[in-house]
Coordinates of C-alpha atoms in Angstrom, one line a residue:
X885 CA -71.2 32.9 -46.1
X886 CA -72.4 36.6 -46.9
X887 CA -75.1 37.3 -44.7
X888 CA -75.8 41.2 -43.8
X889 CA -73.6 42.2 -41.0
X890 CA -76.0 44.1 -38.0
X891 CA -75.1 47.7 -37.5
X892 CA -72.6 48.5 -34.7
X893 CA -70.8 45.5 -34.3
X894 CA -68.4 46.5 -32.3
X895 CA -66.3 44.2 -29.0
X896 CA -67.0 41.4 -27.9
X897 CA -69.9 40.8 -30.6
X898 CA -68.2 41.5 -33.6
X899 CA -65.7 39.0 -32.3
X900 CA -68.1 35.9 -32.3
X901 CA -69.8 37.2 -35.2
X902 CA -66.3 37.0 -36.6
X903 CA -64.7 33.7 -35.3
X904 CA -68.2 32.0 -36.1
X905 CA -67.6 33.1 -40.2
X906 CA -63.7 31.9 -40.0
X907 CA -65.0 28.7 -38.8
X908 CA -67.6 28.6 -41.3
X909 CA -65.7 29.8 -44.2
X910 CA -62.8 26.8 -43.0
X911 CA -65.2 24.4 -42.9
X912 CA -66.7 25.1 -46.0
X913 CA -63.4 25.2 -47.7
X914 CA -62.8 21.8 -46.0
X915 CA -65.5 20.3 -47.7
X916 CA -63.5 17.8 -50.2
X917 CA -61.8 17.2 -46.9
X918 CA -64.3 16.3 -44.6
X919 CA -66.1 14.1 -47.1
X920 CA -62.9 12.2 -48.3
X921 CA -61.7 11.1 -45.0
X922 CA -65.2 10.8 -43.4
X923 CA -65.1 7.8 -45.6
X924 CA -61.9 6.8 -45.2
X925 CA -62.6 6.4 -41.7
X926 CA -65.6 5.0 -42.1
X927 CA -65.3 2.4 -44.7
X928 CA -64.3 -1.1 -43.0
X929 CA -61.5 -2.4 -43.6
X930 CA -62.9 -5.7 -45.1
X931 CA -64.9 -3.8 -47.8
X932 CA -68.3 -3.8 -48.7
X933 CA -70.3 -5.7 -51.1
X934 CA -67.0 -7.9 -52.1
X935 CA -64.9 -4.9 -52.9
X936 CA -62.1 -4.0 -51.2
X937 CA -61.8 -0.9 -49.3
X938 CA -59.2 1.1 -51.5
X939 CA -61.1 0.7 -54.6
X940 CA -64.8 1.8 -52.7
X941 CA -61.9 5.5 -51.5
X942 CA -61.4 5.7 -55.4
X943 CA -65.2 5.4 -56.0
X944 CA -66.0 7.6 -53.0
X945 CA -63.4 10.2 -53.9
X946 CA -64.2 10.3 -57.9
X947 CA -68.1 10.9 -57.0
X948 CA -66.9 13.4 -54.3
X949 CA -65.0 15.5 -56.8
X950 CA -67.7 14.7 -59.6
X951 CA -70.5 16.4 -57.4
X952 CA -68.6 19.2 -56.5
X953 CA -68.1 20.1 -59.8
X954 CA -71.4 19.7 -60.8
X955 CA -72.7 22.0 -58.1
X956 CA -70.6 24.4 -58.8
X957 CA -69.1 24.4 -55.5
X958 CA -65.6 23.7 -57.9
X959 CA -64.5 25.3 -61.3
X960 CA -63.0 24.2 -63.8
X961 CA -59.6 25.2 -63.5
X962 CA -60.0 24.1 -59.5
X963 CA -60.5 21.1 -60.7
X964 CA -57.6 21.3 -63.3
X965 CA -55.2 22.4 -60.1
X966 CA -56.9 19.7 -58.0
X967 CA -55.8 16.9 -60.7
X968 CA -52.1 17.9 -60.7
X969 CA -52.0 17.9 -56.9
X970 CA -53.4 14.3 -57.6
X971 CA -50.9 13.6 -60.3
X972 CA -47.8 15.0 -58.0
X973 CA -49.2 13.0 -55.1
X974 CA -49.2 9.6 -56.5
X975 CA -45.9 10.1 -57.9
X976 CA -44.7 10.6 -54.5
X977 CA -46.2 7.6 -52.9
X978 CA -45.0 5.3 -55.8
X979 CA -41.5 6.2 -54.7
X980 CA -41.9 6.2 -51.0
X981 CA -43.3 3.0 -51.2
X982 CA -41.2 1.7 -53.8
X983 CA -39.0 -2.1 -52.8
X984 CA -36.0 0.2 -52.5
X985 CA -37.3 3.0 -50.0
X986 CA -40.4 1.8 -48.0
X987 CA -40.9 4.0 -46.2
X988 CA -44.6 3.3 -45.6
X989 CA -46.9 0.5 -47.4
X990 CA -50.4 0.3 -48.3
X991 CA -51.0 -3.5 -47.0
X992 CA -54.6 -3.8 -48.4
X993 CA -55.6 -5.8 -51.6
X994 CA -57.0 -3.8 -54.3
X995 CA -57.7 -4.5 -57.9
X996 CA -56.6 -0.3 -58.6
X997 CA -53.1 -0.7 -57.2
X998 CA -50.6 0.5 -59.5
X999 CA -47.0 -0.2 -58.6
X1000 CA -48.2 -1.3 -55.1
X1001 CA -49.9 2.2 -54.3
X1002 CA -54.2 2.4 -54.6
X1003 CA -55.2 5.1 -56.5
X1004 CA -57.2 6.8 -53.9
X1005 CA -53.8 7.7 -52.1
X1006 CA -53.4 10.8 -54.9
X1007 CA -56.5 12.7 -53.4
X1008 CA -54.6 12.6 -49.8
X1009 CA -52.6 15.4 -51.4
X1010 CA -55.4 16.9 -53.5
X1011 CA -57.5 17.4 -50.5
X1012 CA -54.7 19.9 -49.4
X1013 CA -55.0 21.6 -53.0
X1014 CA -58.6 21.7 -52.3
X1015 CA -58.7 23.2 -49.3
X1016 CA -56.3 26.2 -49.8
X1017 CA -58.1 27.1 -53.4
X1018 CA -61.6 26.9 -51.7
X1019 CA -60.2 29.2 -48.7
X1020 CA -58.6 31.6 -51.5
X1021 CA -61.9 32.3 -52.6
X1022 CA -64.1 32.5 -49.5
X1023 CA -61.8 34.6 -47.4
X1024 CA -61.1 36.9 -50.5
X1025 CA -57.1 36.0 -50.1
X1026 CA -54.6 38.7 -50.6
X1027 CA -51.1 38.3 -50.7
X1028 CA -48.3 41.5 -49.7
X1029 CA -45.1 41.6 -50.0
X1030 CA -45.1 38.0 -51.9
X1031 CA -40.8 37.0 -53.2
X1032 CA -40.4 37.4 -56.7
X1033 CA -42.3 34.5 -58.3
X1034 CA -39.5 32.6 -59.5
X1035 CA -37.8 32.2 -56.2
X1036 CA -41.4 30.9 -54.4
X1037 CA -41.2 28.2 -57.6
X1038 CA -37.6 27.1 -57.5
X1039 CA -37.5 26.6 -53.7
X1040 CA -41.0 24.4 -54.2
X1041 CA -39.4 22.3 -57.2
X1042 CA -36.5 21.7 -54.5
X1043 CA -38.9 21.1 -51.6
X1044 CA -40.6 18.2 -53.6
X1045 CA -36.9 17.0 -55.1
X1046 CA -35.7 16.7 -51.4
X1047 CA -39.0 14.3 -50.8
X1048 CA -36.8 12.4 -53.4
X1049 CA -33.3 12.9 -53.3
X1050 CA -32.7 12.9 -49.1
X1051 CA -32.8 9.4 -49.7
X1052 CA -29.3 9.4 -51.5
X1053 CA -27.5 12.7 -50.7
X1054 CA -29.1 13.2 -47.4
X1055 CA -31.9 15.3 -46.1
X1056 CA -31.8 19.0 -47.0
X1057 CA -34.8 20.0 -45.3
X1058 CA -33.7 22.6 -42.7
X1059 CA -32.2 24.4 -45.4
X1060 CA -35.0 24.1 -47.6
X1061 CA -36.7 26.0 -44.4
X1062 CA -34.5 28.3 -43.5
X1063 CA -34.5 29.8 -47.0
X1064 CA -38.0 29.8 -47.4
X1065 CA -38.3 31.3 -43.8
X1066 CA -36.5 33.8 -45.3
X1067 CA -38.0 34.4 -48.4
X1068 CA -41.4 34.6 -47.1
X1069 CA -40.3 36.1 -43.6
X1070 CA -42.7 39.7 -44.8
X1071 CA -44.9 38.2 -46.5
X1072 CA -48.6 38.5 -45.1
X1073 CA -51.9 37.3 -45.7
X1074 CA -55.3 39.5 -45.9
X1075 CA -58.2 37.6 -45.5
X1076 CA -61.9 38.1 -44.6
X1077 CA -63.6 36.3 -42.3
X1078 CA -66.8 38.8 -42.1
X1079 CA -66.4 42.6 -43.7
X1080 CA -63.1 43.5 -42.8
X1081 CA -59.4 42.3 -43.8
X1082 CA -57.6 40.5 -41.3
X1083 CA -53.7 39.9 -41.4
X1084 CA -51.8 36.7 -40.4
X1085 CA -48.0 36.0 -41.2
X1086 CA -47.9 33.3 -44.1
X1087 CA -45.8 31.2 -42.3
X1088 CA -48.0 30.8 -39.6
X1089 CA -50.3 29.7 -42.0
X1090 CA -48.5 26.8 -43.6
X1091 CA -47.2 25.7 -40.3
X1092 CA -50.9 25.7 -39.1
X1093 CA -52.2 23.7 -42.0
X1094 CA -49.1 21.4 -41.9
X1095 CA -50.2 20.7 -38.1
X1096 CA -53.6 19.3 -39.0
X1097 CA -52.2 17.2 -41.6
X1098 CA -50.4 15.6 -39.5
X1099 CA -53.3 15.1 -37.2
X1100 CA -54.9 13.4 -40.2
X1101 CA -52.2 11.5 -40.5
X1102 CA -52.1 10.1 -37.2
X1103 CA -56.0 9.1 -38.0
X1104 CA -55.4 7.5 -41.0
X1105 CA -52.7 5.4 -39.6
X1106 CA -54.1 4.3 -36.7
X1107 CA -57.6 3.3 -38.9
X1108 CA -55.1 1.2 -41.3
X1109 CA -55.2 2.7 -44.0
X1110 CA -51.5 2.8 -44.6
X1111 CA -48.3 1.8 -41.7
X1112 CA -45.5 3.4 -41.4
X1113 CA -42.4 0.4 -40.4
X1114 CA -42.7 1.1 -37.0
X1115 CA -46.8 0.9 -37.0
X1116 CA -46.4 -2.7 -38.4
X1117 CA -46.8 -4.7 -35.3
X1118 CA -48.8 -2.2 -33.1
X1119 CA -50.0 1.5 -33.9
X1120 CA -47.7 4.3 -32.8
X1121 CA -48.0 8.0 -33.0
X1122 CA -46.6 9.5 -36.2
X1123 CA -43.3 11.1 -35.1
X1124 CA -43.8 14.7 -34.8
X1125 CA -40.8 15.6 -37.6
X1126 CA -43.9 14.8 -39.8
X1127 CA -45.1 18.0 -39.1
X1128 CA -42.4 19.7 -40.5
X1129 CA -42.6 17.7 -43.9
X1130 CA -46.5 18.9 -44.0
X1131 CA -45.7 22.3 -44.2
X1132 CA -43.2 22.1 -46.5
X1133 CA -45.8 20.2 -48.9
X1134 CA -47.8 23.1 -48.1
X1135 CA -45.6 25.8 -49.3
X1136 CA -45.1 23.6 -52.5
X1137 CA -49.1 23.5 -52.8
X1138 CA -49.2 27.0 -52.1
X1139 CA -46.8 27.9 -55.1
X1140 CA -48.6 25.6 -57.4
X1141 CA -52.5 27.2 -56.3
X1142 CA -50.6 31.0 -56.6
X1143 CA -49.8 30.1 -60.3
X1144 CA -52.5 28.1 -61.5
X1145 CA -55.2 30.1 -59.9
X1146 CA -53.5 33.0 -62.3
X1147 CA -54.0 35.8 -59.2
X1148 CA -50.7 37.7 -59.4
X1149 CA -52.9 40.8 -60.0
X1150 CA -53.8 40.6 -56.3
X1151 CA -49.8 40.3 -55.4
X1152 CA -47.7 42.7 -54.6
X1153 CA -43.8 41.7 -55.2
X1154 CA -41.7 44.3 -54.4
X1155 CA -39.4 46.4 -57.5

């Protein structure tokens, strides 16, 4: 991750020299990831050993997290973070899947359902948590011109109260994202992928990440592991609005890591 860089690196060179450290650096940081849905995909669906599949994801994610930690690959107060991603997560799915909403179901027996949702379903949402702390630290993440704090926070509280509420008052979300297009319309990110800062527009950044979530999504449903209504009889493609509800939970997690990660000496926010 911090190798020497050679001496005049300069073209087409330092190019692959720098794409192959972004990848590296995004893999790295996608290490909860990549661990917690390479078993989800590959546990069958029957279980193993007697034990049904969602409680072998708890096991699989707990020892995940666990080793992490122990390896120092995690702090702490990741870990800390991590848990209330977990904690805002499950409380999520326990509506969603709730007799009055169902809007997706977890069909699966498992003896650590609670309220009809596993509770392996909370790391989904962690894993995002996960990722963008990891990637804070290994690209050395800078934030300019970040809103004053307190607007980034209320329009996350109201991003996850619309997961909620659209139900009953109707679906707010395109205001939601027009007013966080414009708050963080000139807000930019530095990062480092080898030995110089690089810029990209934060909301190309959470409309990225919000795109590969929703490819996981689409991998998870069609392996069974939960079903929308409309994948109930035979698998369909997730509808591509998902996307948009990603990367709105990803400017909600990106509050949360800016806050908890306690880095507002590395933000600028404008007088």
């Amino acid at each position: 991750m911090h190798r020497p860089v050679p001496d005049h690196l300069t073209g087409f060179k330092r190019f692959a020299w720098e794409f192959w450290f972004f990848g590296l650096k995004n893999a790295r940081s996608c290490l909860f990831v990549g661990l917690f849905f390479g078993a989800v995909f590959a546990m069958p669906r029957a279980g193993l050993w007697g034990m049904p599949r969602y409680d072998l994801l708890l096991i699989a994610a707990l020892a995940i997290q666990f080793a992490m930690v122990a390896t120092r690959l995690e702090t702490w107060d990741e870990l800390k973070a991590i848990t209330l991603f977990h904690v805002v997560g499950f409380a999520l799915e326990v509506f969603k899947t709730s007799s009055g909403i169902k809007s997706w179901a977890y069909p699966d027996f498992a003896y650590t359902k609670l309220w009809g949702v596993p509770l392996f379903s909370g790391f989904m949402y962690a894993a995002v948590g996960s990722y963008i702390i990891q990637a804070w630290r290994l690209f050395e993440l800078r934030i300019l011109h970040h809103p004053p704090h307190w607007m980034g926070a209320l329009i996350a509280v109201l991003i996850y109260a619309n997961f909620f509420t659209h139900h009953y008052i109707g679906d707010y979300r395109w205001y939601l994202a027009a007013c966080a297009l414009g708050l963080y319309a000139r807000t930019t990110v530095l990062y480092r992928p080898l030995d110089r800062d690089r810029r990209m527009p934060l909301l190309l950044a959470f409309v990225l990440i919000g795109f590969f979530i929703w490819l996981a999504e689409n991998i998870s449903t069609f392996a069974g592991v939960w079903s929308y209504p409309n994948q109930l009889g035979a698998w369909s493609a997730v509808h591509v609005g998902k996307w948009s509800s990603w990367s709105m939970l990803v400017v909600m997690t990106f509050t949360i890591v800016a806050n908890l990660k306690h880095i507002k000496r590395h933000i600028h926010v404008p007088a």
